[in-house]
Short mmCIF file of C-alpha atoms in Angstrom, two decimals:
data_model
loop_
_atom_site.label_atom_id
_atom_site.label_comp_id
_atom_site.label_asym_id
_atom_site.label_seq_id
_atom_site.Cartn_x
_atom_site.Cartn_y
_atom_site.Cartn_z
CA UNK A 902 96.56 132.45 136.47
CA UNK A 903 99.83 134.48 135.78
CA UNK A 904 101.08 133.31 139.11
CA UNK A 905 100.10 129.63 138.62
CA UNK A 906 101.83 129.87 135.09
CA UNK A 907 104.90 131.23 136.51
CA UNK A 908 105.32 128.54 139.30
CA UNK A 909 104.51 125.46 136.68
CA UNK A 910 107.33 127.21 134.02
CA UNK A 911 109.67 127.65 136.94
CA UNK A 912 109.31 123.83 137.41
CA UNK A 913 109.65 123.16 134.20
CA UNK A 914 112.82 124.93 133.85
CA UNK A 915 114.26 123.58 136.53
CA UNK A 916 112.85 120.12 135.15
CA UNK A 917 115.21 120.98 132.14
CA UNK A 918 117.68 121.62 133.80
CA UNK A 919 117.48 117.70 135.92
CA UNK A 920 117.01 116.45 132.43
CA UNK A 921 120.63 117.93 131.46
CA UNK A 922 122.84 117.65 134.78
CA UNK A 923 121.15 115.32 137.05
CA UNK A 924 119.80 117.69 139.38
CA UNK A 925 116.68 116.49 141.64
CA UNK A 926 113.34 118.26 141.12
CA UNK A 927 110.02 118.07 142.73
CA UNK A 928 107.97 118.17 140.09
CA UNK A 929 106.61 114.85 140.73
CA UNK A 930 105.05 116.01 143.99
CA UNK A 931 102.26 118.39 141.50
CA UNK A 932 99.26 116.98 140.62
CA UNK A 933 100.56 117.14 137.08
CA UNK A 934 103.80 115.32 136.21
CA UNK A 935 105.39 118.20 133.91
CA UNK A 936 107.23 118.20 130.94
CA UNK A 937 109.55 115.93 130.47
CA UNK A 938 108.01 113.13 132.47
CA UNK A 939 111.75 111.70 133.20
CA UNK A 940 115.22 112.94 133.91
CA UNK A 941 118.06 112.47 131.21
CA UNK A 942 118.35 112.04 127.72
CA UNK A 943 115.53 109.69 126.28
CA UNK A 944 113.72 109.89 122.83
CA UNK A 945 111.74 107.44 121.03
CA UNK A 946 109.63 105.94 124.22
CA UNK A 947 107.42 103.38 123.67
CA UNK A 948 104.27 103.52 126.37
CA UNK A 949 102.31 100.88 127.25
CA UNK A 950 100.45 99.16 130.06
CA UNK A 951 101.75 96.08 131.92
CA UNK A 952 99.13 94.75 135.21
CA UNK A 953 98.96 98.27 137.19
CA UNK A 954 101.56 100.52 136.25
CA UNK A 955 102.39 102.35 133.35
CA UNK A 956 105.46 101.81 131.38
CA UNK A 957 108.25 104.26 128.81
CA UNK A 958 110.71 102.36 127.18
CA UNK A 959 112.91 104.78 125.55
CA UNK A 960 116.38 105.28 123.23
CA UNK A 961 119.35 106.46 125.38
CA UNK A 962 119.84 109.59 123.15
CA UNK A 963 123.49 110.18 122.67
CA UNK A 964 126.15 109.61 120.26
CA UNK A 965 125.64 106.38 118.35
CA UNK A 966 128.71 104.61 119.98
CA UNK A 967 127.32 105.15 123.35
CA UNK A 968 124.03 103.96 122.86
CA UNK A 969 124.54 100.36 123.72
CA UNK A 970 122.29 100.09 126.18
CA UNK A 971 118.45 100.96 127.36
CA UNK A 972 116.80 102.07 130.68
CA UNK A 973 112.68 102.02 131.30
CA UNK A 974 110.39 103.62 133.68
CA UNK A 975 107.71 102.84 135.39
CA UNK A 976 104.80 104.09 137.29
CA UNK A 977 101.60 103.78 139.10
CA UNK A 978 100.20 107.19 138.52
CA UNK A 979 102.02 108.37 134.88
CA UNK A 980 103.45 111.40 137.24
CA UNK A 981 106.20 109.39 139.27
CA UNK A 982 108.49 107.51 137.78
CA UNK A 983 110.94 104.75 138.63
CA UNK A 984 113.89 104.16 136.85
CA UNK A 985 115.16 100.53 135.57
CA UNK A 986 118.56 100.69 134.34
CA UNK A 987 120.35 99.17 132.08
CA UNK A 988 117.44 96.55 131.49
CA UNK A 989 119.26 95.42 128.17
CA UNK A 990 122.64 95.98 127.08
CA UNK A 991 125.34 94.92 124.11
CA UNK A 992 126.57 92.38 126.89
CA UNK A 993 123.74 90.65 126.56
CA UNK A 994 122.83 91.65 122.69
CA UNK A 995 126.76 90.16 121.32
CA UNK A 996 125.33 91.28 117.88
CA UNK A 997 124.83 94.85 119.03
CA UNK A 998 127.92 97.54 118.99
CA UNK A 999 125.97 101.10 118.93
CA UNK A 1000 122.98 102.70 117.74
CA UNK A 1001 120.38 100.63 119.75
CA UNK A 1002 116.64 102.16 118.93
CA UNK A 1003 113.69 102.78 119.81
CA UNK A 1004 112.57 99.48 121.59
CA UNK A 1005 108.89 97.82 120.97
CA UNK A 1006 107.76 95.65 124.00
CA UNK A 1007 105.41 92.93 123.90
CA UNK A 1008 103.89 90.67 126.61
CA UNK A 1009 103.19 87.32 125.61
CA UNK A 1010 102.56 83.97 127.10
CA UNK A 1011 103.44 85.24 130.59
CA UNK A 1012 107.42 86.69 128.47
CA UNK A 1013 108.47 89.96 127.78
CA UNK A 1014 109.82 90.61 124.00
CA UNK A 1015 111.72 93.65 123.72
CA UNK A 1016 112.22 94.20 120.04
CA UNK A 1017 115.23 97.07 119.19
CA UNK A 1018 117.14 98.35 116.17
CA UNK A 1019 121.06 97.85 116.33
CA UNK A 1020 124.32 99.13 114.45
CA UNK A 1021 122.41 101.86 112.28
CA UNK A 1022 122.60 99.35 109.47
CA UNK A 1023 123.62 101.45 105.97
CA UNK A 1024 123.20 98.69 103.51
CA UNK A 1025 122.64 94.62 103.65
CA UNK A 1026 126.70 94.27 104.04
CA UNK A 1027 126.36 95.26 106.86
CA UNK A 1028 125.28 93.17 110.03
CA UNK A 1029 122.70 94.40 112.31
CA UNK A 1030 118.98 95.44 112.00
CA UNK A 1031 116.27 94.51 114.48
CA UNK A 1032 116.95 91.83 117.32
CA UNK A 1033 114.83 90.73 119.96
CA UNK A 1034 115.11 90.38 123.53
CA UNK A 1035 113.11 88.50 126.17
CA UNK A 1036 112.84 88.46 130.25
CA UNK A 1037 110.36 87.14 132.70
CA UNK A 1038 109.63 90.90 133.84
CA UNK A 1039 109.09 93.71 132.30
CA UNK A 1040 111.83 95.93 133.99
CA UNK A 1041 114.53 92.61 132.92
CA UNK A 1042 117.17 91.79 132.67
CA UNK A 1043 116.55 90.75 129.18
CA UNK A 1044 118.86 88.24 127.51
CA UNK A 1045 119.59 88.12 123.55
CA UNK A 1046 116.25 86.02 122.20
CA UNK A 1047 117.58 84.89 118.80
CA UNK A 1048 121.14 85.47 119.06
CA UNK A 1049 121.20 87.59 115.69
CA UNK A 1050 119.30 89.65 113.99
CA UNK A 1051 115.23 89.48 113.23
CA UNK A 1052 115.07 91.40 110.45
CA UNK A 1053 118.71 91.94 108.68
CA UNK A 1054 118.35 93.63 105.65
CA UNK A 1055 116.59 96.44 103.51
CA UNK A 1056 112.96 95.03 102.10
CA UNK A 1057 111.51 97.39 99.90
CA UNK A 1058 113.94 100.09 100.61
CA UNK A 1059 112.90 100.17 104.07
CA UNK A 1060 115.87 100.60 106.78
CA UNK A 1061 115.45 97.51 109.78
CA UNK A 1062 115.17 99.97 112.57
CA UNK A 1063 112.18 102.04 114.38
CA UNK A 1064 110.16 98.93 114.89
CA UNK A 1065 106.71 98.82 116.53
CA UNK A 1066 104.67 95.25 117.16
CA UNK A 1067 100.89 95.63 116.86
CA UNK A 1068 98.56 93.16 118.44
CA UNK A 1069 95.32 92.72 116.08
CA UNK A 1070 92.94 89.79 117.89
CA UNK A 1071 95.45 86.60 117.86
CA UNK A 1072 97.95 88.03 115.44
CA UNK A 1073 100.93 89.71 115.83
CA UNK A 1074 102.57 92.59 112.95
CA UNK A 1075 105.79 93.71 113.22
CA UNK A 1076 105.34 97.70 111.42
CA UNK A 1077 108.66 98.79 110.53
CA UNK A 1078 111.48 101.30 108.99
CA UNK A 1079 113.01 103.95 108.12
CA UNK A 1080 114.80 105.85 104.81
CA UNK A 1081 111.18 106.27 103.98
CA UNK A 1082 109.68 103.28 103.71
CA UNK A 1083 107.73 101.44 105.67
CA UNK A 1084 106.61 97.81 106.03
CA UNK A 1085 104.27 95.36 107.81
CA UNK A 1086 105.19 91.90 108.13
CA UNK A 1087 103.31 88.57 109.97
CA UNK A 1088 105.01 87.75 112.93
CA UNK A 1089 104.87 83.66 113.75
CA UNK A 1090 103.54 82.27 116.94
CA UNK A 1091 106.98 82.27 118.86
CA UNK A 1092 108.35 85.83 117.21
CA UNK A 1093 111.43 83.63 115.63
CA UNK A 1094 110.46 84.89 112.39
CA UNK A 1095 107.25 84.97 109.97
CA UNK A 1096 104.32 84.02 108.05
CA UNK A 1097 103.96 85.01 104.87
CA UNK A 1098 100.35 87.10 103.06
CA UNK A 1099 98.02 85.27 100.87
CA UNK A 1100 99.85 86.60 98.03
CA UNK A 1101 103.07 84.71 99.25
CA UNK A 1102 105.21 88.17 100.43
CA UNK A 1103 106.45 88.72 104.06
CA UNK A 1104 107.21 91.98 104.19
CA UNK A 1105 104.48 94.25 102.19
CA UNK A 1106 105.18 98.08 101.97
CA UNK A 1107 102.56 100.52 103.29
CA UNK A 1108 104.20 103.39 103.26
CA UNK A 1109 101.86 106.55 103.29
CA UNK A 1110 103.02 110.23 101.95
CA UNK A 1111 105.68 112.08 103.49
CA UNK A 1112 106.32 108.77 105.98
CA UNK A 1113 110.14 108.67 106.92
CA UNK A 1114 109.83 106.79 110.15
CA UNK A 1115 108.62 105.96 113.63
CA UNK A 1116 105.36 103.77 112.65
CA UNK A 1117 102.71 103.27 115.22
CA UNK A 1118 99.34 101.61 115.04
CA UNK A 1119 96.11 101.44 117.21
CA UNK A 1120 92.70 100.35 116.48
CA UNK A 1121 89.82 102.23 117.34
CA UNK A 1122 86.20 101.38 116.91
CA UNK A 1123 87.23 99.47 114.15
CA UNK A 1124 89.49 101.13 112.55
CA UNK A 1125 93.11 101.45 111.98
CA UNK A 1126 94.80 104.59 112.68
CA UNK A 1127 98.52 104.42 111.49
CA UNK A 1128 101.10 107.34 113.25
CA UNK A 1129 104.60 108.43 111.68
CA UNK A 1130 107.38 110.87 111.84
CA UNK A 1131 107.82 113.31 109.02
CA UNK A 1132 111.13 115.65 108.98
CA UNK A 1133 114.67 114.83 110.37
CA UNK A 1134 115.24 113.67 113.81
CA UNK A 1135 118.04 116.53 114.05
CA UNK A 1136 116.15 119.35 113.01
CA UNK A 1137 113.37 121.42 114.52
CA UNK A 1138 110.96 120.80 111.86
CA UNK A 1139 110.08 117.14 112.40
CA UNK A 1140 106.75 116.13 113.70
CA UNK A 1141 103.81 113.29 113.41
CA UNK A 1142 101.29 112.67 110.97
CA UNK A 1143 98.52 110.02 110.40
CA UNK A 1144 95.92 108.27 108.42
CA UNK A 1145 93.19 105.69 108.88
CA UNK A 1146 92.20 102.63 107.08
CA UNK A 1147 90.03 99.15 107.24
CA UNK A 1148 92.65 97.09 107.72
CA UNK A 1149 96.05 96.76 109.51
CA UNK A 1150 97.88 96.92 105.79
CA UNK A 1151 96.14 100.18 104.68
CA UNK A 1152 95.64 101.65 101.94
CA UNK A 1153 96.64 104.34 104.48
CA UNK A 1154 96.08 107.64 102.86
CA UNK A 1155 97.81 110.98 104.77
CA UNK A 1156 95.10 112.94 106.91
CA UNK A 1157 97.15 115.79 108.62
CA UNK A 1158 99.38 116.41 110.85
CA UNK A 1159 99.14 116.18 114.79
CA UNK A 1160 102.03 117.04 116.95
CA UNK A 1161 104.58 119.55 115.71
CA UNK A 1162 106.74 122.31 116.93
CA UNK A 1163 105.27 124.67 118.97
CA UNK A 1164 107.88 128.22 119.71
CA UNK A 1165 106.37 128.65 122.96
CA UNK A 1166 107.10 124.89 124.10
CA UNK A 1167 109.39 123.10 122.13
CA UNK A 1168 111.05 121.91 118.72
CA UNK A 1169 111.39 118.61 117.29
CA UNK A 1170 108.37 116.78 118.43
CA UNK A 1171 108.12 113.32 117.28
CA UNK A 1172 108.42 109.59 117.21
CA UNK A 1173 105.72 108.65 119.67
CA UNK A 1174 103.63 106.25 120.70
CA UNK A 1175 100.35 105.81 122.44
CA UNK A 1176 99.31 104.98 125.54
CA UNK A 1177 95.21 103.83 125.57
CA UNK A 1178 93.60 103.86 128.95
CA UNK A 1179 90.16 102.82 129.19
CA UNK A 1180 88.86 105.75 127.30
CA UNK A 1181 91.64 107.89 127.83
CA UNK A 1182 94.35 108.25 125.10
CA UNK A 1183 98.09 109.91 125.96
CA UNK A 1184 101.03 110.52 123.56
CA UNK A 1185 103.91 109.69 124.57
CA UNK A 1186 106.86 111.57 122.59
CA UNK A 1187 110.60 113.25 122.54
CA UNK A 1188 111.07 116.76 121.93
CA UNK A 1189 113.66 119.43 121.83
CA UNK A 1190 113.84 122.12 124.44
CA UNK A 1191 113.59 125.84 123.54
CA UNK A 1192 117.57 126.87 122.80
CA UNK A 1193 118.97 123.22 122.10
CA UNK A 1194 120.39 122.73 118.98
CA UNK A 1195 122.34 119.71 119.92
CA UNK A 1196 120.23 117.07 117.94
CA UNK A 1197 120.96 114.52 120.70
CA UNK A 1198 119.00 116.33 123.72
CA UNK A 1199 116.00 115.10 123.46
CA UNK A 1200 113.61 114.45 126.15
CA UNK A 1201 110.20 112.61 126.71
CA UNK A 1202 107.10 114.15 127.21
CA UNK A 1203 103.13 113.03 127.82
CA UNK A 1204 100.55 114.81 126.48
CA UNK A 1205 96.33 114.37 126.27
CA UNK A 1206 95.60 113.14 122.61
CA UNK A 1207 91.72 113.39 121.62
CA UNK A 1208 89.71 113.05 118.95
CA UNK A 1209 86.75 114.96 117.01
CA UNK A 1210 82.74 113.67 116.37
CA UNK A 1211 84.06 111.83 113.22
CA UNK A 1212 87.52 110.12 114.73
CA UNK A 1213 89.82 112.38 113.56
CA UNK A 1214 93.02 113.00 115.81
CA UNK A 1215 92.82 116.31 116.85
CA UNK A 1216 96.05 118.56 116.88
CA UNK A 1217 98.11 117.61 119.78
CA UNK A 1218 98.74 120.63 122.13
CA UNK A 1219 102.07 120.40 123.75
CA UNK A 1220 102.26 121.95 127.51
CA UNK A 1221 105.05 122.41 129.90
CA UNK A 1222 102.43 120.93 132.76
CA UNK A 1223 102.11 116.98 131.54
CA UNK A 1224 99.26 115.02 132.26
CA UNK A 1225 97.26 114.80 135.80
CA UNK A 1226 97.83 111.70 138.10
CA UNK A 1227 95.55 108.80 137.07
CA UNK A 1228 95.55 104.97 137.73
CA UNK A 1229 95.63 101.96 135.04
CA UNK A 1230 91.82 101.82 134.50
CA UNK A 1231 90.55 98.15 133.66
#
């Protein structure tokens, strides 16, 4: 075991290393894909499932001015992955001048909607917020789908970045925000903009304890478990919490905490999302190597995510190793 150990945090080092300087590795020839899962600079990634592969569409993590662009993976196996660069960029987003987030993908009527946060938005003076793009395949090219913003100001005090789109039966919420407040809002048929709740609002805050961003939902046997980050993105501290609820707008009251720092792996583990497999669940995360302080290095990880006799999430366990090789189960 101590020689198996050895080889797999060899790998990962050098893995580390790739992520950094650009080095090749071959940790995608294991059975297991390692930690991190792709080479560079990524945080935020959203996973999901499109026909037979599996999908991360992450932030490019560096300074704010040069993040005017994103890059996806893809893969058949969730160990080797093919890069798609430069699937959307401020060429094509006019609107968009830095800071572009943490992208939300959708499938729809045989279209691909990318939604993204742009410009880091610091009050409603400012232009930016949440755009959306579109393409014919998921990898792009996507073009600019509304030609300005979705979502251009702060509702309920939430910032209009870090948004996630949750499919529940034939309707479509757009979860949202960040300064530490969150909000759900009706998206209409065509994702131009919105239908309002019963009581006449369109964007209703949800925000749970200790929520300061990255929202993610998923419904499981009938219930609605709701995922955020806790902490600051630049620190070592920050990490994911949840809570469950009957219904997509809560109440959502603050179980615990599932995927945090561990000193043996890694600081700074957070803003996720999940990838649901048949049966199988994955996280899907950035974290901060052991020794980085530079709040920019981040770098995306897989993990197994499973749950207790009652539904409960149990505590993620971070590992240098990844997940094993598996195909998109229908």
């Amino acid at each position: 075991m101590k020689i198996r150990f050895g080889v797999k945090y060899f790998v990962y080092s050098i893995t580390v290393l790739s992520a950094f300087y650009g080095c090749s590795t071959t940790k995608t020839e294991l059975a297991k894909g390692g930690n991190p899962v792709i080479t560079g600079q990524y945080a935020d990634p959203e996973g999901v499932i499109f026909g037979k592969k599996f999908w991360i569409y992450p932030t490019y993590s560096d300074d704010y001015e040069k993040q005017i662009y994103m890059d996806c993976f893809s893969s058949k196996d969730m160990v080797n992955w093919k890069k798609h660069s430069r699937i959307v960029d401020n060429n094509a987003i006019k609107w968009a001048n830095k800071a572009m987030w943490a992208p939300a993908i959708v499938e729809k009527d045989k279209k691909y909607y990318l939604f993204f946060g742009a410009n880091d938005i610091q009050n409603d003076n400012e232009y930016g917020g949440i755009g959306v793009a579109v393409s014919d395949k998921p990898e792009g090219p996507y073009k600019d789908y509304l030609g300005k913003p979705l979502i251009d100001k702060f509702y309920n005090g939430a910032q209009p970045i870090d948004q996630f789109v949750f499919k529940d039966d034939d309707q479509y919420y757009i979860i949202y925000g960040g300064w530490r407040h969150c909000n759900i809002a009706k998206l209409n048929n065509d994702f131009t903009g919105f239908e309002p709740f019963e009581n006449g609002e369109i964007f209703k805050e949800i925000t749970p304890r200790d929520y300061v961003e990255g929202p993610f939902m998923f419904k499981k046997d009938g219930k609605y478990y709701f995922m955020w980050s806790e902490g600051g993105w630049t620190g070592p501290d920050y990490k994911v919490a949840y809570a469950i609820a009957d219904s997509p707008v809560g109440p959502f009251k603050r179980i615990n905490t599932i995927l945090q720092r561990d000193p043996k792996i890694a600081t700074g583990a957070g803003h996720h999302s999940v990838i649901i497999n048949k049966n199988d669940y994955y996280i899907v995360y950035h974290r901060r190597p052991l020794g980085i302080n530079d709040a920019n290095k981040r770098v995306t990880c897989i993990d197994k995510m499973e749950f207790d006799e009652n539904g409960y999430i149990k505590p993620v366990i971070m590992t240098f190793e990844g997940v094993k090789k598996t195909k998109v189960k229908k």
